[in-house]
């Protein structure tokens, strides 16, 4: 009798979740209050490449006194395309597999809610898909609220080797949401991350995240330069594959490759750096000049200053910095190489200014002014705080004791 009851309960739970999903599908078109979005840092990938997948819970359309008390979200991905090898560890305390600490990222430090470490599942071993479970719960009677485009949690998946060209998606399979009163929410919108797995048609060697150029890079002798390998796909997408290609110098007396993307200038002259991925090769000339050569003073203005850090290390190296704008709490900033970077979307919303994107310079803008120094973390733009006063006339206040930043601005 016990077995029958257990099976009956399981069947009823499955039916309940199915009805909930059907309700969500029927009502999503009318729902703008809550949205669960799966986002990724790339939309095209090559076999063997890792992608950071983020889960965003948007509640900014809700009134200030409303939000979520809890959210349990299950994502689904194609197990014939993606693997978690190298990303999973067994947690002795929990007695289960979870994502390794260096392969998932919770970007915001917020005492209002807690986020569990993502863990893998395989709900139906016959459907060809596997799942990732993410749980968020409010603390001390607070609410889960998101006012920026930042993901609540992000984790890595890796494309398997040998995958042929195909489209896939990472999507919300199901979600159990509780509102501020503890009632189940069935009316929410959801979006998926659509990804193309393919072999690129070409690879460019670029400086930092600057656009590709046919002109030689002109640099001084005896310095280190940071380059990236940028893959170009037939559908127009691009993706950095710096660590996945083989780097070589055509003349080691002029250029020396230390590590992927890290080049040292040794002697004067012109040599090329080549990158190879299977049968695809990219190449770029570098002219090494004397430090006093006048040609070094007429270089094109760089709009992005980047030090290349492997994706698996980027998020854990940056200290979180609390940020307030006119007394209101913004999404946390990051201390990067001794400078504070603040999230563009959250900061601009609180400043009451317009954030945009300069497609020609491949850089974000504030009120139409291009930001020269920025970083991309978890798919969100972070701008250097010291640029804000020159653009807006705002006042930046650094609290060295509490390691926090305040921005004061009258629009």
GROMACS .gro file of C-alpha atoms in nm:
model
  411
    1UNK     CA    1   0.000   0.000   0.000
    2UNK     CA    2   0.290   0.234   0.081
    3UNK     CA    3   0.438   0.190  -0.266
    4UNK     CA    4   0.105   0.266  -0.436
    5UNK     CA    5   0.063   0.582  -0.231
    6UNK     CA    6   0.414   0.698  -0.313
    7UNK     CA    7   0.354   0.645  -0.684
    8UNK     CA    8   0.021   0.827  -0.662
    9UNK     CA    9   0.181   1.123  -0.485
   10UNK     CA   10   0.459   1.138  -0.744
   11UNK     CA   11   0.204   1.131  -1.025
   12UNK     CA   12   0.000   1.409  -0.868
   13UNK     CA   13   0.312   1.623  -0.822
   14UNK     CA   14   0.409   1.568  -1.184
   15UNK     CA   15   0.057   1.663  -1.294
   16UNK     CA   16   0.067   1.975  -1.079
   17UNK     CA   17   0.397   2.089  -1.232
   18UNK     CA   18   0.267   2.017  -1.582
   19UNK     CA   19  -0.046   2.223  -1.522
   20UNK     CA   20   0.170   2.500  -1.379
   21UNK     CA   21   0.389   2.499  -1.689
   22UNK     CA   22   0.082   2.506  -1.916
   23UNK     CA   23  -0.056   2.798  -1.718
   24UNK     CA   24   0.274   2.980  -1.755
   25UNK     CA   25   0.274   2.922  -2.130
   26UNK     CA   26  -0.080   3.048  -2.168
   27UNK     CA   27  -0.030   3.358  -1.955
   28UNK     CA   28   0.326   3.455  -2.045
   29UNK     CA   29   0.217   3.684  -2.327
   30UNK     CA   30   0.022   3.901  -2.083
   31UNK     CA   31   0.283   3.892  -1.808
   32UNK     CA   32   0.530   4.178  -1.774
   33UNK     CA   33   0.566   4.180  -1.396
   34UNK     CA   34   0.809   3.888  -1.345
   35UNK     CA   35   1.046   3.743  -1.600
   36UNK     CA   36   1.292   3.454  -1.575
   37UNK     CA   37   1.563   3.494  -1.835
   38UNK     CA   38   1.845   3.261  -1.931
   39UNK     CA   39   2.139   3.461  -2.067
   40UNK     CA   40   2.483   3.364  -2.194
   41UNK     CA   41   2.805   3.554  -2.259
   42UNK     CA   42   2.822   3.408  -2.612
   43UNK     CA   43   2.556   3.315  -2.866
   44UNK     CA   44   2.797   3.118  -3.089
   45UNK     CA   45   3.052   2.867  -2.963
   46UNK     CA   46   3.309   2.626  -3.101
   47UNK     CA   47   3.347   2.263  -2.982
   48UNK     CA   48   3.543   2.252  -2.657
   49UNK     CA   49   3.457   2.610  -2.560
   50UNK     CA   50   3.293   2.701  -2.230
   51UNK     CA   51   3.001   2.937  -2.194
   52UNK     CA   52   2.886   3.127  -1.886
   53UNK     CA   53   2.512   3.082  -1.842
   54UNK     CA   54   2.326   3.325  -1.618
   55UNK     CA   55   1.979   3.328  -1.465
   56UNK     CA   56   1.814   3.666  -1.434
   57UNK     CA   57   1.501   3.724  -1.227
   58UNK     CA   58   1.339   4.050  -1.331
   59UNK     CA   59   1.096   4.204  -1.081
   60UNK     CA   60   1.148   4.573  -1.157
   61UNK     CA   61   0.792   4.612  -1.288
   62UNK     CA   62   0.654   4.519  -0.945
   63UNK     CA   63   0.566   4.785  -0.684
   64UNK     CA   64   0.840   4.853  -0.426
   65UNK     CA   65   0.659   4.660  -0.154
   66UNK     CA   66   0.623   4.346  -0.364
   67UNK     CA   67   0.866   4.079  -0.475
   68UNK     CA   68   0.948   3.712  -0.439
   69UNK     CA   69   0.997   3.523  -0.117
   70UNK     CA   70   1.150   3.218  -0.283
   71UNK     CA   71   1.238   3.088  -0.629
   72UNK     CA   72   1.343   2.740  -0.736
   73UNK     CA   73   1.436   2.737  -1.103
   74UNK     CA   74   1.527   2.434  -1.311
   75UNK     CA   75   1.716   2.489  -1.635
   76UNK     CA   76   1.747   2.231  -1.911
   77UNK     CA   77   2.025   2.175  -2.167
   78UNK     CA   78   2.104   1.920  -2.441
   79UNK     CA   79   2.336   1.660  -2.291
   80UNK     CA   80   2.460   1.553  -2.636
   81UNK     CA   81   2.606   1.904  -2.682
   82UNK     CA   82   2.710   2.026  -2.336
   83UNK     CA   83   2.911   1.864  -2.059
   84UNK     CA   84   2.981   1.957  -1.696
   85UNK     CA   85   3.312   1.767  -1.683
   86UNK     CA   86   3.558   1.959  -1.469
   87UNK     CA   87   3.287   2.185  -1.327
   88UNK     CA   88   3.132   1.950  -1.071
   89UNK     CA   89   3.248   1.836  -0.728
   90UNK     CA   90   3.092   1.619  -0.459
   91UNK     CA   91   2.990   1.811  -0.148
   92UNK     CA   92   3.036   1.595   0.162
   93UNK     CA   93   2.806   1.809   0.376
   94UNK     CA   94   2.518   1.810   0.128
   95UNK     CA   95   2.586   1.455   0.011
   96UNK     CA   96   2.544   1.555  -0.355
   97UNK     CA   97   2.721   1.694  -0.660
   98UNK     CA   98   2.738   2.073  -0.696
   99UNK     CA   99   2.920   2.321  -0.918
  100UNK     CA  100   3.282   2.390  -0.819
  101UNK     CA  101   3.340   2.726  -0.654
  102UNK     CA  102   3.550   2.857  -0.945
  103UNK     CA  103   3.293   2.758  -1.211
  104UNK     CA  104   2.989   2.946  -1.083
  105UNK     CA  105   2.945   3.308  -0.982
  106UNK     CA  106   2.704   3.504  -0.764
  107UNK     CA  107   2.774   3.867  -0.863
  108UNK     CA  108   2.594   4.064  -0.592
  109UNK     CA  109   2.647   4.062  -0.219
  110UNK     CA  110   2.299   4.110  -0.075
  111UNK     CA  111   2.185   4.020   0.276
  112UNK     CA  112   1.821   4.028   0.168
  113UNK     CA  113   1.840   3.683   0.009
  114UNK     CA  114   2.049   3.364  -0.010
  115UNK     CA  115   2.146   3.170  -0.322
  116UNK     CA  116   2.234   2.803  -0.312
  117UNK     CA  117   2.520   2.657  -0.512
  118UNK     CA  118   2.381   2.526  -0.845
  119UNK     CA  119   2.356   2.149  -0.865
  120UNK     CA  120   2.300   1.906  -1.156
  121UNK     CA  121   2.002   1.679  -1.211
  122UNK     CA  122   1.877   1.433  -1.472
  123UNK     CA  123   1.502   1.425  -1.425
  124UNK     CA  124   1.434   1.201  -1.724
  125UNK     CA  125   1.736   0.994  -1.839
  126UNK     CA  126   1.558   0.914  -2.166
  127UNK     CA  127   1.485   1.268  -2.292
  128UNK     CA  128   1.839   1.358  -2.398
  129UNK     CA  129   1.855   1.661  -2.168
  130UNK     CA  130   1.997   1.733  -1.826
  131UNK     CA  131   1.903   1.997  -1.573
  132UNK     CA  132   2.056   2.255  -1.341
  133UNK     CA  133   1.873   2.360  -1.025
  134UNK     CA  134   1.907   2.708  -0.875
  135UNK     CA  135   1.736   2.816  -0.552
  136UNK     CA  136   1.699   3.169  -0.413
  137UNK     CA  137   1.532   3.248  -0.080
  138UNK     CA  138   1.466   3.574   0.100
  139UNK     CA  139   1.613   3.639   0.446
  140UNK     CA  140   1.456   3.794   0.755
  141UNK     CA  141   1.126   3.886   0.595
  142UNK     CA  142   1.292   4.067   0.306
  143UNK     CA  143   1.207   4.026  -0.062
  144UNK     CA  144   1.393   3.904  -0.369
  145UNK     CA  145   1.402   4.202  -0.601
  146UNK     CA  146   1.607   4.275  -0.911
  147UNK     CA  147   1.635   4.629  -1.044
  148UNK     CA  148   1.926   4.569  -1.285
  149UNK     CA  149   2.005   4.337  -1.574
  150UNK     CA  150   2.262   4.146  -1.370
  151UNK     CA  151   2.222   3.770  -1.337
  152UNK     CA  152   2.148   3.635  -0.990
  153UNK     CA  153   2.379   3.340  -1.050
  154UNK     CA  154   2.595   3.221  -1.340
  155UNK     CA  155   2.768   2.890  -1.408
  156UNK     CA  156   2.982   2.730  -1.678
  157UNK     CA  157   2.887   2.464  -1.931
  158UNK     CA  158   3.132   2.328  -2.190
  159UNK     CA  159   3.059   2.226  -2.548
  160UNK     CA  160   3.170   1.871  -2.616
  161UNK     CA  161   3.449   1.808  -2.865
  162UNK     CA  162   3.351   1.687  -3.210
  163UNK     CA  163   3.010   1.856  -3.222
  164UNK     CA  164   2.900   1.943  -3.575
  165UNK     CA  165   2.717   2.262  -3.668
  166UNK     CA  166   2.382   2.287  -3.491
  167UNK     CA  167   2.157   2.518  -3.294
  168UNK     CA  168   2.063   2.450  -2.934
  169UNK     CA  169   1.906   2.628  -2.639
  170UNK     CA  170   1.938   2.643  -2.262
  171UNK     CA  171   1.592   2.706  -2.125
  172UNK     CA  172   1.371   2.726  -1.819
  173UNK     CA  173   1.216   2.384  -1.773
  174UNK     CA  174   1.012   2.468  -1.465
  175UNK     CA  175   0.999   2.716  -1.181
  176UNK     CA  176   0.836   2.730  -0.838
  177UNK     CA  177   0.795   3.092  -0.734
  178UNK     CA  178   0.647   3.230  -0.411
  179UNK     CA  179   0.529   3.588  -0.380
  180UNK     CA  180   0.576   3.811  -0.076
  181UNK     CA  181   0.286   3.639   0.103
  182UNK     CA  182   0.406   3.286   0.029
  183UNK     CA  183   0.154   3.217  -0.248
  184UNK     CA  184   0.262   3.030  -0.561
  185UNK     CA  185   0.307   3.245  -0.871
  186UNK     CA  186   0.209   3.094  -1.204
  187UNK     CA  187   0.202   3.406  -1.418
  188UNK     CA  188   0.555   3.483  -1.536
  189UNK     CA  189   0.744   3.521  -1.863
  190UNK     CA  190   1.053   3.318  -1.954
  191UNK     CA  191   1.323   3.343  -2.219
  192UNK     CA  192   1.591   3.097  -2.333
  193UNK     CA  193   1.954   3.134  -2.434
  194UNK     CA  194   1.981   3.027  -2.798
  195UNK     CA  195   2.330   2.915  -2.900
  196UNK     CA  196   2.490   2.809  -3.228
  197UNK     CA  197   2.768   2.550  -3.207
  198UNK     CA  198   2.984   2.576  -3.518
  199UNK     CA  199   3.334   2.608  -3.660
  200UNK     CA  200   3.424   2.974  -3.726
  201UNK     CA  201   3.490   3.092  -4.080
  202UNK     CA  202   3.790   3.301  -3.974
  203UNK     CA  203   3.988   3.424  -3.673
  204UNK     CA  204   4.119   3.777  -3.614
  205UNK     CA  205   4.401   3.877  -3.379
  206UNK     CA  206   4.287   4.190  -3.191
  207UNK     CA  207   4.419   4.413  -2.914
  208UNK     CA  208   4.208   4.373  -2.602
  209UNK     CA  209   3.848   4.405  -2.718
  210UNK     CA  210   3.915   4.661  -2.990
  211UNK     CA  211   3.762   4.595  -3.333
  212UNK     CA  212   3.971   4.402  -3.588
  213UNK     CA  213   4.199   4.609  -3.811
  214UNK     CA  214   4.424   4.531  -4.109
  215UNK     CA  215   4.686   4.783  -3.993
  216UNK     CA  216   4.994   4.649  -3.812
  217UNK     CA  217   5.005   4.701  -3.435
  218UNK     CA  218   5.281   4.951  -3.362
  219UNK     CA  219   5.435   4.907  -3.019
  220UNK     CA  220   5.749   4.984  -2.825
  221UNK     CA  221   6.032   4.739  -2.775
  222UNK     CA  222   6.070   4.541  -2.449
  223UNK     CA  223   5.706   4.555  -2.337
  224UNK     CA  224   5.427   4.305  -2.292
  225UNK     CA  225   5.112   4.333  -2.505
  226UNK     CA  226   4.782   4.156  -2.452
  227UNK     CA  227   4.602   4.015  -2.757
  228UNK     CA  228   4.285   3.815  -2.813
  229UNK     CA  229   4.178   3.567  -3.079
  230UNK     CA  230   3.834   3.665  -3.210
  231UNK     CA  231   3.640   3.396  -3.397
  232UNK     CA  232   3.398   3.505  -3.670
  233UNK     CA  233   3.097   3.287  -3.752
  234UNK     CA  234   2.889   3.268  -4.071
  235UNK     CA  235   2.586   3.413  -3.891
  236UNK     CA  236   2.776   3.731  -3.800
  237UNK     CA  237   2.847   3.636  -3.437
  238UNK     CA  238   3.190   3.666  -3.279
  239UNK     CA  239   3.346   3.496  -2.977
  240UNK     CA  240   3.684   3.518  -2.807
  241UNK     CA  241   3.875   3.188  -2.836
  242UNK     CA  242   4.207   3.312  -2.699
  243UNK     CA  243   4.284   3.004  -2.488
  244UNK     CA  244   4.165   2.755  -2.748
  245UNK     CA  245   4.401   2.844  -3.032
  246UNK     CA  246   4.773   2.779  -3.079
  247UNK     CA  247   4.982   3.098  -3.067
  248UNK     CA  248   5.311   3.138  -3.255
  249UNK     CA  249   5.554   3.412  -3.357
  250UNK     CA  250   5.701   3.421  -3.706
  251UNK     CA  251   6.023   3.571  -3.565
  252UNK     CA  252   6.117   3.497  -3.204
  253UNK     CA  253   6.395   3.757  -3.223
  254UNK     CA  254   6.125   4.025  -3.245
  255UNK     CA  255   5.821   3.873  -3.071
  256UNK     CA  256   5.797   3.600  -2.810
  257UNK     CA  257   5.475   3.423  -2.707
  258UNK     CA  258   5.464   3.372  -2.329
  259UNK     CA  259   5.111   3.234  -2.296
  260UNK     CA  260   4.786   3.250  -2.494
  261UNK     CA  261   4.739   3.615  -2.585
  262UNK     CA  262   5.044   3.734  -2.393
  263UNK     CA  263   5.324   3.861  -2.621
  264UNK     CA  264   5.661   4.014  -2.537
  265UNK     CA  265   5.845   4.246  -2.776
  266UNK     CA  266   6.214   4.149  -2.795
  267UNK     CA  267   6.374   4.338  -3.084
  268UNK     CA  268   6.307   4.604  -3.346
  269UNK     CA  269   6.137   4.515  -3.672
  270UNK     CA  270   5.814   4.361  -3.799
  271UNK     CA  271   5.694   4.007  -3.730
  272UNK     CA  272   5.357   3.837  -3.721
  273UNK     CA  273   5.161   3.658  -3.453
  274UNK     CA  274   4.963   3.362  -3.584
  275UNK     CA  275   4.678   3.173  -3.422
  276UNK     CA  276   4.562   2.830  -3.535
  277UNK     CA  277   4.243   2.637  -3.468
  278UNK     CA  278   4.231   2.314  -3.667
  279UNK     CA  279   4.259   2.419  -4.031
  280UNK     CA  280   4.178   2.786  -3.960
  281UNK     CA  281   4.459   3.037  -3.916
  282UNK     CA  282   4.459   3.403  -3.820
  283UNK     CA  283   4.758   3.633  -3.853
  284UNK     CA  284   4.849   3.990  -3.764
  285UNK     CA  285   5.166   4.192  -3.815
  286UNK     CA  286   5.328   4.374  -3.524
  287UNK     CA  287   5.586   4.646  -3.580
  288UNK     CA  288   5.822   4.696  -3.287
  289UNK     CA  289   5.973   5.045  -3.266
  290UNK     CA  290   6.211   5.237  -3.046
  291UNK     CA  291   6.036   5.408  -2.749
  292UNK     CA  292   6.128   5.747  -2.900
  293UNK     CA  293   5.994   5.671  -3.247
  294UNK     CA  294   5.736   5.941  -3.343
  295UNK     CA  295   5.508   5.677  -3.498
  296UNK     CA  296   5.419   5.559  -3.148
  297UNK     CA  297   5.255   5.894  -3.076
  298UNK     CA  298   4.998   5.880  -3.357
  299UNK     CA  299   4.824   5.560  -3.262
  300UNK     CA  300   4.447   5.533  -3.282
  301UNK     CA  301   4.283   5.613  -2.948
  302UNK     CA  302   4.207   5.297  -2.755
  303UNK     CA  303   3.854   5.280  -2.623
  304UNK     CA  304   3.908   4.969  -2.415
  305UNK     CA  305   4.202   4.898  -2.190
  306UNK     CA  306   4.202   4.526  -2.112
  307UNK     CA  307   4.429   4.286  -1.929
  308UNK     CA  308   4.336   3.936  -2.044
  309UNK     CA  309   4.232   3.699  -1.765
  310UNK     CA  310   4.110   3.342  -1.834
  311UNK     CA  311   3.729   3.317  -1.806
  312UNK     CA  312   3.744   3.068  -1.519
  313UNK     CA  313   3.935   3.321  -1.306
  314UNK     CA  314   3.776   3.654  -1.397
  315UNK     CA  315   3.489   3.667  -1.150
  316UNK     CA  316   3.672   3.538  -0.841
  317UNK     CA  317   3.959   3.789  -0.870
  318UNK     CA  318   3.747   4.102  -0.837
  319UNK     CA  319   3.657   4.234  -0.492
  320UNK     CA  320   3.296   4.350  -0.453
  321UNK     CA  321   3.255   4.719  -0.371
  322UNK     CA  322   2.926   4.854  -0.227
  323UNK     CA  323   2.796   5.145  -0.437
  324UNK     CA  324   2.532   5.406  -0.358
  325UNK     CA  325   2.392   5.671  -0.592
  326UNK     CA  326   2.235   5.973  -0.424
  327UNK     CA  327   2.192   5.759  -0.113
  328UNK     CA  328   2.025   5.466  -0.295
  329UNK     CA  329   2.195   5.127  -0.307
  330UNK     CA  330   2.311   5.024  -0.655
  331UNK     CA  331   2.434   4.684  -0.769
  332UNK     CA  332   2.781   4.622  -0.624
  333UNK     CA  333   3.085   4.742  -0.816
  334UNK     CA  334   3.418   4.565  -0.862
  335UNK     CA  335   3.775   4.651  -0.769
  336UNK     CA  336   3.979   4.570  -1.082
  337UNK     CA  337   4.352   4.643  -1.096
  338UNK     CA  338   4.321   4.909  -0.827
  339UNK     CA  339   4.025   5.093  -0.983
  340UNK     CA  340   3.654   5.071  -0.902
  341UNK     CA  341   3.422   4.972  -1.186
  342UNK     CA  342   3.046   5.019  -1.139
  343UNK     CA  343   2.762   4.840  -1.321
  344UNK     CA  344   2.645   5.058  -1.608
  345UNK     CA  345   2.277   4.965  -1.608
  346UNK     CA  346   2.211   4.992  -1.233
  347UNK     CA  347   2.419   5.309  -1.196
  348UNK     CA  348   2.268   5.489  -1.496
  349UNK     CA  349   1.913   5.402  -1.383
  350UNK     CA  350   1.975   5.560  -1.042
  351UNK     CA  351   2.155   5.859  -1.196
  352UNK     CA  352   1.860   5.917  -1.427
  353UNK     CA  353   2.082   5.922  -1.737
  354UNK     CA  354   2.064   5.728  -2.061
  355UNK     CA  355   2.293   5.429  -2.113
  356UNK     CA  356   2.364   5.320  -2.469
  357UNK     CA  357   2.613   5.151  -2.698
  358UNK     CA  358   2.851   5.293  -2.961
  359UNK     CA  359   2.856   5.024  -3.230
  360UNK     CA  360   3.146   5.185  -3.417
  361UNK     CA  361   3.375   5.185  -3.113
  362UNK     CA  362   3.225   4.870  -2.957
  363UNK     CA  363   3.185   5.049  -2.625
  364UNK     CA  364   2.901   5.161  -2.392
  365UNK     CA  365   2.788   5.523  -2.366
  366UNK     CA  366   2.633   5.754  -2.109
  367UNK     CA  367   2.417   6.035  -2.250
  368UNK     CA  368   2.585   5.974  -2.586
  369UNK     CA  369   2.943   5.999  -2.453
  370UNK     CA  370   3.156   5.690  -2.518
  371UNK     CA  371   3.307   5.517  -2.214
  372UNK     CA  372   3.676   5.455  -2.273
  373UNK     CA  373   3.742   5.200  -1.999
  374UNK     CA  374   3.498   4.921  -1.920
  375UNK     CA  375   3.477   4.549  -1.847
  376UNK     CA  376   3.218   4.282  -1.926
  377UNK     CA  377   3.129   4.058  -1.630
  378UNK     CA  378   2.852   3.798  -1.652
  379UNK     CA  379   2.722   3.966  -1.963
  380UNK     CA  380   2.690   4.309  -1.794
  381UNK     CA  381   2.896   4.623  -1.864
  382UNK     CA  382   3.100   4.771  -1.578
  383UNK     CA  383   3.243   5.120  -1.633
  384UNK     CA  384   3.534   5.287  -1.459
  385UNK     CA  385   3.393   5.509  -1.184
  386UNK     CA  386   3.657   5.779  -1.239
  387UNK     CA  387   3.510   5.848  -1.585
  388UNK     CA  388   3.172   5.952  -1.446
  389UNK     CA  389   3.270   6.299  -1.309
  390UNK     CA  390   3.421   6.409  -1.643
  391UNK     CA  391   3.109   6.301  -1.833
  392UNK     CA  392   2.833   6.413  -1.597
  393UNK     CA  393   2.996   6.640  -1.343
  394UNK     CA  394   2.895   6.399  -1.070
  395UNK     CA  395   3.085   6.375  -0.742
  396UNK     CA  396   3.263   6.049  -0.654
  397UNK     CA  397   3.333   5.978  -0.285
  398UNK     CA  398   3.558   5.686  -0.189
  399UNK     CA  399   3.532   5.553   0.168
  400UNK     CA  400   3.873   5.392   0.224
  401UNK     CA  401   3.774   5.258   0.567
  402UNK     CA  402   3.465   5.070   0.455
  403UNK     CA  403   3.584   5.011   0.097
  404UNK     CA  404   3.269   5.163  -0.054
  405UNK     CA  405   3.188   5.419  -0.322
  406UNK     CA  406   2.924   5.693  -0.327
  407UNK     CA  407   2.809   5.891  -0.630
  408UNK     CA  408   2.629   6.224  -0.588
  409UNK     CA  409   2.461   6.381  -0.890
  410UNK     CA  410   2.188   6.638  -0.959
  411UNK     CA  411   2.058   6.573  -1.310
   0.00000   0.00000   0.00000
